[in-house]
Structure formats: structure tokens, C-alpha cells
Amino acid sequence: LPLSAAANLSPGAEQKVVFITARVHPGETPSSFVCQGIIDFLVSHHPIAKVLRDHLVFKIAPMLNPDGVYLGNYRCSLMGFDLNRHWANPSPWAHPTLHGVKELIIDMYNNPKINLEFYIDIHAHSTMMNGFMYGNIFEDEERFQRQAVFPKLLCQNAEDFSYSSTSFNRDAVKAGTGRRFLGGLLNDTSYCYTLEVSFYSYILGGTASAVPYTEEAYMKLGRNVARTFLDYYRLNSLVERPLAPTPKTR
């Protein structure tokens, strides 16, 4: 990222890290457009992007299944694995991308100077409408309530994101996913989500008509995901406001 001398990157600074991954399922192409929207916004000259770069460190792995994408697979890797079921014990030979990302996350988790605060894995959904999230279930009620804050804020920022479709679960079949595994590994100040977006349409609140998704609409959702961190960390007051235009005179 074209970073300035951000305080979060100075020697000895404590870093708040947001880790984002996408395209673990190669057929879920919308996830790449959402991730592209996040990246493009974060490296832009937008005043909000500058504040986010100054206060947070974003680690992004935009394609966890490059061989599956290259081969045109829908769900599996070159070896025939659904990588999103192998987070618990990924093999450096059979699941190299997962193994590398997991090692990096664990290294950061064990670094006392790093707070790994968010993990978001971006997917696309073939039957549901809108964007929505899956989160984890915790016995600690306060932690469970805190986990709902980010998707609620995202719902306010993105007209196509549905909090009513967002759900928190611990289905056995999802135990090997990034969201489930890391949710059990990381401490109670870390929040892990699967971000899903429909393959085809979203329904605006208060209406019944479906709006078809476009590449730009997917990228806009990505931009809104990035902007939501400004609200979550209450950094709004640090955004430089554009100067009021000077009235034209004759």
C-alpha cells in the first residue's frame, strides 16, 4: 500500500490488523470483485482511506485457490480439495495457500505487538439474495453481542447488505472453515466472519424488486466494507473534510 509514515507502522507501535481473504472457492467470482473494491479503496487518495491506513494494518490474500481458478473448477483445488474444510490441519503439500496464510495468522496472533482484530473471508452465495455475513456462536453473551456490531454498521453503510440474513452458527459441517476455525483459535477481542454476496441480485429495503448485481455493485460493497471500519473504530472525526467551494463571483 502507498503508505505515509503511519503511526501504526512505526517501530515498536502496536498494530491493529484486519486480515481479509477471498476466492477460496474458485467458482465464486463475485468475491474477487468485492475484494477488488476493498483494495482499490484502501490504496486510493480518499480521505477515509488515508485515516484507515494510518490506524489499521490490512493484510489481504485476494485468491486462496489460484490453481482451482486457473483450471476453471467450481469449488475444489488442483488436488480436488475443498480448501475451506481444511483450516484445522492444512498440509503444506496439499493445501499450500491455506497452510501459508494460517502460519502467518498464527505468527501475528503470537506477536504481543499485534492485535489481530478481524478476519473476513469473502464468498459468493448461489441461492441467497443480498450481501450478508456468517459469524460464530459464543457462550459469552457480551462477546456474542460485540460480534454483531460490525455487520450492523455495515448494514447502515451498504444498501445491498442484509442484517436480517446475517446469522451466527456453529454447524458441524462448517467446522473446517476459516471463520469457524479462527473463531475458536483467536481470543475474545478478535472477530471472524464469512462475508457472502449473492451471485445475482439484491433487494433494497422497503421494496420487493430485485436489483441485478454488476461488477461495479460488487466493488461498491467492498468499498463499503472498508469504510465501515471507520465507524467501528470511531475515527470519523479524523477525516479531512473538503474545503467549502468558493462562491463564484462575476
mmCIF file of C-alpha atoms in Angstrom:
data_model
loop_
_atom_site.group_PDB
_atom_site.id
_atom_site.type_symbol
_atom_site.label_atom_id
_atom_site.label_comp_id
_atom_site.label_asym_id
_atom_site.label_seq_id
_atom_site.Cartn_x
_atom_site.Cartn_y
_atom_site.Cartn_z
ATOM 1 C CA LEU A 1 0.000 0.000 0.000
ATOM 2 C CA PRO A 2 1.252 3.549 -0.681
ATOM 3 C CA LEU A 3 1.528 4.338 2.996
ATOM 4 C CA SER A 4 2.799 7.510 4.517
ATOM 5 C CA ALA A 5 4.780 7.320 7.762
ATOM 6 C CA ALA A 6 1.720 5.934 9.511
ATOM 7 C CA ALA A 7 1.804 5.716 13.288
ATOM 8 C CA ASN A 8 0.721 2.075 13.142
ATOM 9 C CA LEU A 9 3.880 1.150 11.199
ATOM 10 C CA SER A 10 6.454 2.991 13.286
ATOM 11 C CA PRO A 11 8.977 0.776 15.138
ATOM 12 C CA GLY A 12 7.513 -0.636 18.327
ATOM 13 C CA ALA A 13 3.971 0.513 17.561
ATOM 14 C CA GLU A 14 1.104 -1.753 18.481
ATOM 15 C CA GLN A 15 -0.706 -2.770 15.312
ATOM 16 C CA LYS A 16 -4.399 -3.417 14.853
ATOM 17 C CA VAL A 17 -4.646 -5.905 11.972
ATOM 18 C CA VAL A 18 -7.583 -6.655 9.674
ATOM 19 C CA PHE A 19 -6.992 -9.874 7.715
ATOM 20 C CA ILE A 20 -9.102 -10.421 4.578
ATOM 21 C CA THR A 21 -9.153 -13.458 2.301
ATOM 22 C CA ALA A 22 -11.174 -14.242 -0.839
ATOM 23 C CA ARG A 23 -11.781 -16.785 -3.587
ATOM 24 C CA VAL A 24 -11.158 -19.968 -1.611
ATOM 25 C CA HIS A 25 -13.944 -21.393 -3.788
ATOM 26 C CA PRO A 26 -12.813 -20.655 -7.349
ATOM 27 C CA GLY A 27 -16.278 -20.507 -8.915
ATOM 28 C CA GLU A 28 -17.398 -17.708 -6.584
ATOM 29 C CA THR A 29 -16.208 -14.904 -8.840
ATOM 30 C CA PRO A 30 -18.189 -12.112 -7.095
ATOM 31 C CA SER A 31 -15.863 -12.480 -4.100
ATOM 32 C CA SER A 32 -12.977 -11.241 -6.249
ATOM 33 C CA PHE A 33 -14.880 -8.113 -7.261
ATOM 34 C CA VAL A 34 -15.785 -7.373 -3.622
ATOM 35 C CA CYS A 35 -12.147 -7.855 -2.627
ATOM 36 C CA GLN A 36 -11.048 -5.637 -5.530
ATOM 37 C CA GLY A 37 -13.358 -2.912 -4.228
ATOM 38 C CA ILE A 38 -11.758 -3.149 -0.784
ATOM 39 C CA ILE A 39 -8.223 -2.983 -2.196
ATOM 40 C CA ASP A 40 -8.925 -0.150 -4.639
ATOM 41 C CA PHE A 41 -10.493 1.930 -1.888
ATOM 42 C CA LEU A 42 -7.728 1.321 0.643
ATOM 43 C CA VAL A 43 -4.964 2.389 -1.768
ATOM 44 C CA SER A 44 -6.903 5.416 -3.027
ATOM 45 C CA HIS A 45 -6.459 9.070 -2.118
ATOM 46 C CA HIS A 46 -9.863 9.144 -0.425
ATOM 47 C CA PRO A 47 -9.639 10.901 2.981
ATOM 48 C CA ILE A 48 -11.274 7.923 4.703
ATOM 49 C CA ALA A 49 -8.747 5.543 3.149
ATOM 50 C CA LYS A 50 -5.890 7.668 4.473
ATOM 51 C CA VAL A 51 -7.280 7.545 8.023
ATOM 52 C CA LEU A 52 -7.739 3.778 7.782
ATOM 53 C CA ARG A 53 -4.153 3.305 6.567
ATOM 54 C CA ASP A 54 -2.861 5.455 9.413
ATOM 55 C CA HIS A 55 -4.662 3.479 12.123
ATOM 56 C CA LEU A 56 -5.022 -0.082 10.844
ATOM 57 C CA VAL A 57 -2.877 -2.646 9.045
ATOM 58 C CA PHE A 58 -4.716 -4.562 6.330
ATOM 59 C CA LYS A 59 -3.433 -7.970 5.266
ATOM 60 C CA ILE A 60 -5.222 -9.228 2.161
ATOM 61 C CA ALA A 61 -4.930 -12.585 0.389
ATOM 62 C CA PRO A 62 -7.185 -11.980 -2.634
ATOM 63 C CA MET A 63 -7.071 -15.531 -4.033
ATOM 64 C CA LEU A 64 -6.699 -18.555 -1.755
ATOM 65 C CA ASN A 65 -7.307 -21.055 -4.578
ATOM 66 C CA PRO A 66 -5.327 -19.850 -7.616
ATOM 67 C CA ASP A 67 -4.897 -23.314 -9.157
ATOM 68 C CA GLY A 68 -8.646 -24.004 -8.913
ATOM 69 C CA VAL A 69 -9.379 -20.643 -10.541
ATOM 70 C CA TYR A 70 -6.888 -21.335 -13.336
ATOM 71 C CA LEU A 71 -8.420 -24.744 -14.014
ATOM 72 C CA GLY A 72 -11.967 -23.394 -14.021
ATOM 73 C CA ASN A 73 -13.016 -25.511 -11.037
ATOM 74 C CA TYR A 74 -16.154 -24.507 -9.187
ATOM 75 C CA ARG A 75 -15.237 -25.480 -5.632
ATOM 76 C CA CYS A 76 -12.047 -27.522 -5.424
ATOM 77 C CA SER A 77 -8.308 -27.050 -5.808
ATOM 78 C CA LEU A 78 -5.998 -28.821 -8.276
ATOM 79 C CA MET A 79 -5.797 -31.736 -5.816
ATOM 80 C CA GLY A 80 -9.590 -31.971 -5.570
ATOM 81 C CA PHE A 81 -9.864 -30.487 -2.066
ATOM 82 C CA ASP A 82 -12.466 -28.062 -0.809
ATOM 83 C CA LEU A 83 -9.878 -25.873 0.887
ATOM 84 C CA ASN A 84 -12.497 -24.271 3.113
ATOM 85 C CA ARG A 85 -12.807 -27.526 5.054
ATOM 86 C CA HIS A 86 -9.104 -27.915 5.861
ATOM 87 C CA TRP A 87 -8.202 -24.954 8.067
ATOM 88 C CA ALA A 88 -7.764 -27.118 11.154
ATOM 89 C CA ASN A 89 -4.770 -29.015 9.763
ATOM 90 C CA PRO A 90 -3.712 -27.793 6.313
ATOM 91 C CA SER A 91 -0.911 -29.655 4.596
ATOM 92 C CA PRO A 92 1.964 -27.597 3.141
ATOM 93 C CA TRP A 93 1.899 -30.006 0.181
ATOM 94 C CA ALA A 94 -1.827 -30.499 -0.437
ATOM 95 C CA HIS A 95 -3.152 -27.121 0.771
ATOM 96 C CA PRO A 96 -0.152 -24.748 0.415
ATOM 97 C CA THR A 97 -2.050 -21.447 0.275
ATOM 98 C CA LEU A 98 -4.099 -22.322 3.353
ATOM 99 C CA HIS A 99 -1.003 -23.531 5.189
ATOM 100 C CA GLY A 100 0.883 -20.314 4.429
ATOM 101 C CA VAL A 101 -1.970 -17.994 5.418
ATOM 102 C CA LYS A 102 -2.660 -19.952 8.613
ATOM 103 C CA GLU A 103 1.046 -19.808 9.601
ATOM 104 C CA LEU A 104 1.042 -16.033 9.035
ATOM 105 C CA ILE A 105 -2.112 -15.570 11.113
ATOM 106 C CA ILE A 106 -0.739 -17.674 13.974
ATOM 107 C CA ASP A 107 2.573 -15.774 13.893
ATOM 108 C CA MET A 108 0.693 -12.487 14.171
ATOM 109 C CA TYR A 109 -1.538 -13.874 16.920
ATOM 110 C CA ASN A 110 1.549 -14.841 18.935
ATOM 111 C CA ASN A 111 3.191 -11.434 18.442
ATOM 112 C CA PRO A 112 2.495 -9.256 21.520
ATOM 113 C CA LYS A 113 2.784 -6.119 19.374
ATOM 114 C CA ILE A 114 -0.035 -7.194 17.056
ATOM 115 C CA ASN A 115 -3.773 -7.292 17.740
ATOM 116 C CA LEU A 116 -5.417 -9.422 15.074
ATOM 117 C CA GLU A 117 -8.866 -7.893 15.417
ATOM 118 C CA PHE A 118 -10.744 -9.017 12.305
ATOM 119 C CA TYR A 119 -10.716 -11.957 9.942
ATOM 120 C CA ILE A 120 -13.128 -11.723 6.994
ATOM 121 C CA ASP A 121 -13.350 -14.443 4.334
ATOM 122 C CA ILE A 122 -15.254 -13.340 1.206
ATOM 123 C CA HIS A 123 -17.540 -15.769 -0.633
ATOM 124 C CA ALA A 124 -20.471 -15.727 -3.069
ATOM 125 C CA HIS A 125 -23.817 -17.429 -2.480
ATOM 126 C CA SER A 126 -25.812 -19.224 -5.167
ATOM 127 C CA THR A 127 -29.289 -19.106 -3.586
ATOM 128 C CA MET A 128 -29.489 -16.174 -1.147
ATOM 129 C CA MET A 129 -30.021 -12.536 -2.127
ATOM 130 C CA ASN A 130 -28.010 -9.510 -0.993
ATOM 131 C CA GLY A 131 -24.769 -9.401 0.940
ATOM 132 C CA PHE A 132 -24.771 -10.893 4.434
ATOM 133 C CA MET A 133 -22.431 -12.452 6.980
ATOM 134 C CA TYR A 134 -21.959 -15.623 8.965
ATOM 135 C CA GLY A 135 -20.490 -15.270 12.434
ATOM 136 C CA ASN A 136 -19.746 -17.571 15.336
ATOM 137 C CA ILE A 137 -21.656 -18.507 18.469
ATOM 138 C CA PHE A 138 -20.003 -17.958 21.843
ATOM 139 C CA GLU A 139 -21.081 -18.872 25.343
ATOM 140 C CA ASP A 140 -20.010 -15.410 26.494
ATOM 141 C CA GLU A 141 -23.074 -13.241 25.836
ATOM 142 C CA GLU A 142 -21.089 -9.985 25.786
ATOM 143 C CA ARG A 143 -18.683 -11.355 23.164
ATOM 144 C CA PHE A 144 -21.616 -12.559 21.099
ATOM 145 C CA GLN A 145 -23.208 -9.105 21.232
ATOM 146 C CA ARG A 146 -19.932 -7.364 20.294
ATOM 147 C CA GLN A 147 -19.635 -9.643 17.283
ATOM 148 C CA ALA A 148 -22.909 -8.267 15.918
ATOM 149 C CA VAL A 149 -21.642 -4.662 15.865
ATOM 150 C CA PHE A 150 -19.681 -4.763 12.595
ATOM 151 C CA PRO A 151 -22.444 -6.315 10.431
ATOM 152 C CA LYS A 152 -24.959 -3.868 11.931
ATOM 153 C CA LEU A 153 -22.722 -0.949 10.975
ATOM 154 C CA LEU A 154 -22.154 -2.401 7.508
ATOM 155 C CA CYS A 155 -25.921 -2.659 7.062
ATOM 156 C CA GLN A 156 -26.156 1.106 7.652
ATOM 157 C CA ASN A 157 -23.456 1.823 5.053
ATOM 158 C CA ALA A 158 -24.399 -0.614 2.284
ATOM 159 C CA GLU A 159 -27.911 -0.635 0.837
ATOM 160 C CA ASP A 160 -27.413 -4.153 -0.516
ATOM 161 C CA PHE A 161 -26.237 -5.672 2.784
ATOM 162 C CA SER A 162 -28.866 -7.538 4.815
ATOM 163 C CA TYR A 163 -28.509 -7.876 8.566
ATOM 164 C CA SER A 164 -31.680 -9.983 8.696
ATOM 165 C CA SER A 165 -29.934 -12.603 6.510
ATOM 166 C CA THR A 166 -26.814 -12.487 8.693
ATOM 167 C CA SER A 167 -26.617 -15.488 11.012
ATOM 168 C CA PHE A 168 -24.384 -16.850 13.751
ATOM 169 C CA ASN A 169 -23.874 -20.603 13.867
ATOM 170 C CA ARG A 170 -21.571 -23.487 14.689
ATOM 171 C CA ASP A 171 -22.765 -26.176 12.309
ATOM 172 C CA ALA A 172 -20.543 -29.269 12.413
ATOM 173 C CA VAL A 173 -20.209 -29.248 8.617
ATOM 174 C CA LYS A 174 -18.595 -25.778 8.795
ATOM 175 C CA ALA A 175 -16.025 -26.697 11.471
ATOM 176 C CA GLY A 176 -13.138 -26.677 8.968
ATOM 177 C CA THR A 177 -13.864 -23.214 7.559
ATOM 178 C CA GLY A 178 -11.624 -20.232 8.190
ATOM 179 C CA ARG A 179 -14.334 -18.384 10.077
ATOM 180 C CA ARG A 180 -15.088 -21.302 12.408
ATOM 181 C CA PHE A 181 -11.503 -22.452 12.986
ATOM 182 C CA LEU A 182 -10.045 -18.999 13.606
ATOM 183 C CA GLY A 183 -13.051 -18.050 15.730
ATOM 184 C CA GLY A 184 -12.079 -20.858 18.074
ATOM 185 C CA LEU A 185 -8.347 -20.132 17.937
ATOM 186 C CA LEU A 186 -8.167 -16.378 18.403
ATOM 187 C CA ASN A 187 -9.012 -14.584 21.635
ATOM 188 C CA ASP A 188 -12.185 -12.719 22.516
ATOM 189 C CA THR A 189 -11.001 -9.421 21.011
ATOM 190 C CA SER A 190 -10.901 -10.973 17.519
ATOM 191 C CA TYR A 191 -13.944 -11.244 15.271
ATOM 192 C CA CYS A 192 -14.166 -13.742 12.432
ATOM 193 C CA TYR A 193 -16.757 -13.586 9.673
ATOM 194 C CA THR A 194 -17.677 -15.103 6.355
ATOM 195 C CA LEU A 195 -18.907 -12.320 4.060
ATOM 196 C CA GLU A 196 -21.329 -13.706 1.474
ATOM 197 C CA VAL A 197 -22.728 -11.878 -1.543
ATOM 198 C CA SER A 198 -25.399 -13.100 -3.933
ATOM 199 C CA PHE A 199 -24.433 -14.331 -7.373
ATOM 200 C CA TYR A 200 -27.303 -12.465 -8.936
ATOM 201 C CA SER A 201 -29.367 -9.793 -7.115
ATOM 202 C CA TYR A 202 -30.146 -7.748 -4.051
ATOM 203 C CA ILE A 203 -33.420 -6.378 -2.742
ATOM 204 C CA LEU A 204 -33.472 -2.866 -1.363
ATOM 205 C CA GLY A 205 -35.171 -2.336 1.985
ATOM 206 C CA GLY A 206 -38.843 -1.485 1.713
ATOM 207 C CA THR A 207 -39.133 -2.779 -1.851
ATOM 208 C CA ALA A 208 -39.881 -6.131 -3.451
ATOM 209 C CA SER A 209 -37.949 -5.710 -6.695
ATOM 210 C CA ALA A 210 -34.606 -7.423 -7.218
ATOM 211 C CA VAL A 211 -31.704 -5.325 -8.496
ATOM 212 C CA PRO A 212 -29.190 -7.350 -10.549
ATOM 213 C CA TYR A 213 -25.626 -7.219 -9.282
ATOM 214 C CA THR A 214 -22.956 -5.799 -11.559
ATOM 215 C CA GLU A 215 -19.189 -5.850 -11.212
ATOM 216 C CA GLU A 216 -19.354 -2.233 -10.048
ATOM 217 C CA ALA A 217 -22.023 -3.066 -7.449
ATOM 218 C CA TYR A 218 -19.829 -5.839 -6.038
ATOM 219 C CA MET A 219 -16.877 -3.448 -5.837
ATOM 220 C CA LYS A 220 -19.090 -0.855 -4.170
ATOM 221 C CA LEU A 221 -19.921 -3.397 -1.467
ATOM 222 C CA GLY A 222 -16.172 -3.863 -0.999
ATOM 223 C CA ARG A 223 -15.694 -0.110 -0.619
ATOM 224 C CA ASN A 224 -18.485 -0.023 1.952
ATOM 225 C CA VAL A 225 -16.884 -2.864 3.905
ATOM 226 C CA ALA A 226 -13.673 -0.836 4.101
ATOM 227 C CA ARG A 227 -15.496 2.360 5.089
ATOM 228 C CA THR A 228 -17.290 0.532 7.910
ATOM 229 C CA PHE A 229 -14.012 0.182 9.807
ATOM 230 C CA LEU A 230 -14.032 3.975 10.143
ATOM 231 C CA ASP A 231 -17.323 3.748 12.037
ATOM 232 C CA TYR A 232 -16.293 0.691 14.026
ATOM 233 C CA TYR A 233 -13.134 2.357 15.349
ATOM 234 C CA ARG A 234 -14.853 5.744 15.714
ATOM 235 C CA LEU A 235 -12.321 7.509 13.511
ATOM 236 C CA ASN A 236 -14.825 9.757 11.726
ATOM 237 C CA SER A 237 -13.575 12.931 13.394
ATOM 238 C CA LEU A 238 -10.103 12.394 11.860
ATOM 239 C CA VAL A 239 -11.287 12.500 8.249
ATOM 240 C CA GLU A 240 -10.181 15.664 6.477
ATOM 241 C CA ARG A 241 -13.230 17.487 5.198
ATOM 242 C CA PRO A 242 -13.010 19.105 1.775
ATOM 243 C CA LEU A 243 -12.953 22.872 1.875
ATOM 244 C CA ALA A 244 -16.248 24.539 1.063
ATOM 245 C CA PRO A 245 -16.257 25.699 -2.580
ATOM 246 C CA THR A 246 -15.652 29.402 -3.039
ATOM 247 C CA PRO A 247 -18.772 31.115 -4.398
ATOM 248 C CA LYS A 248 -18.326 32.234 -7.975
ATOM 249 C CA THR A 249 -18.420 35.989 -8.473
ATOM 250 C CA ARG A 250 -18.976 37.930 -11.616
#
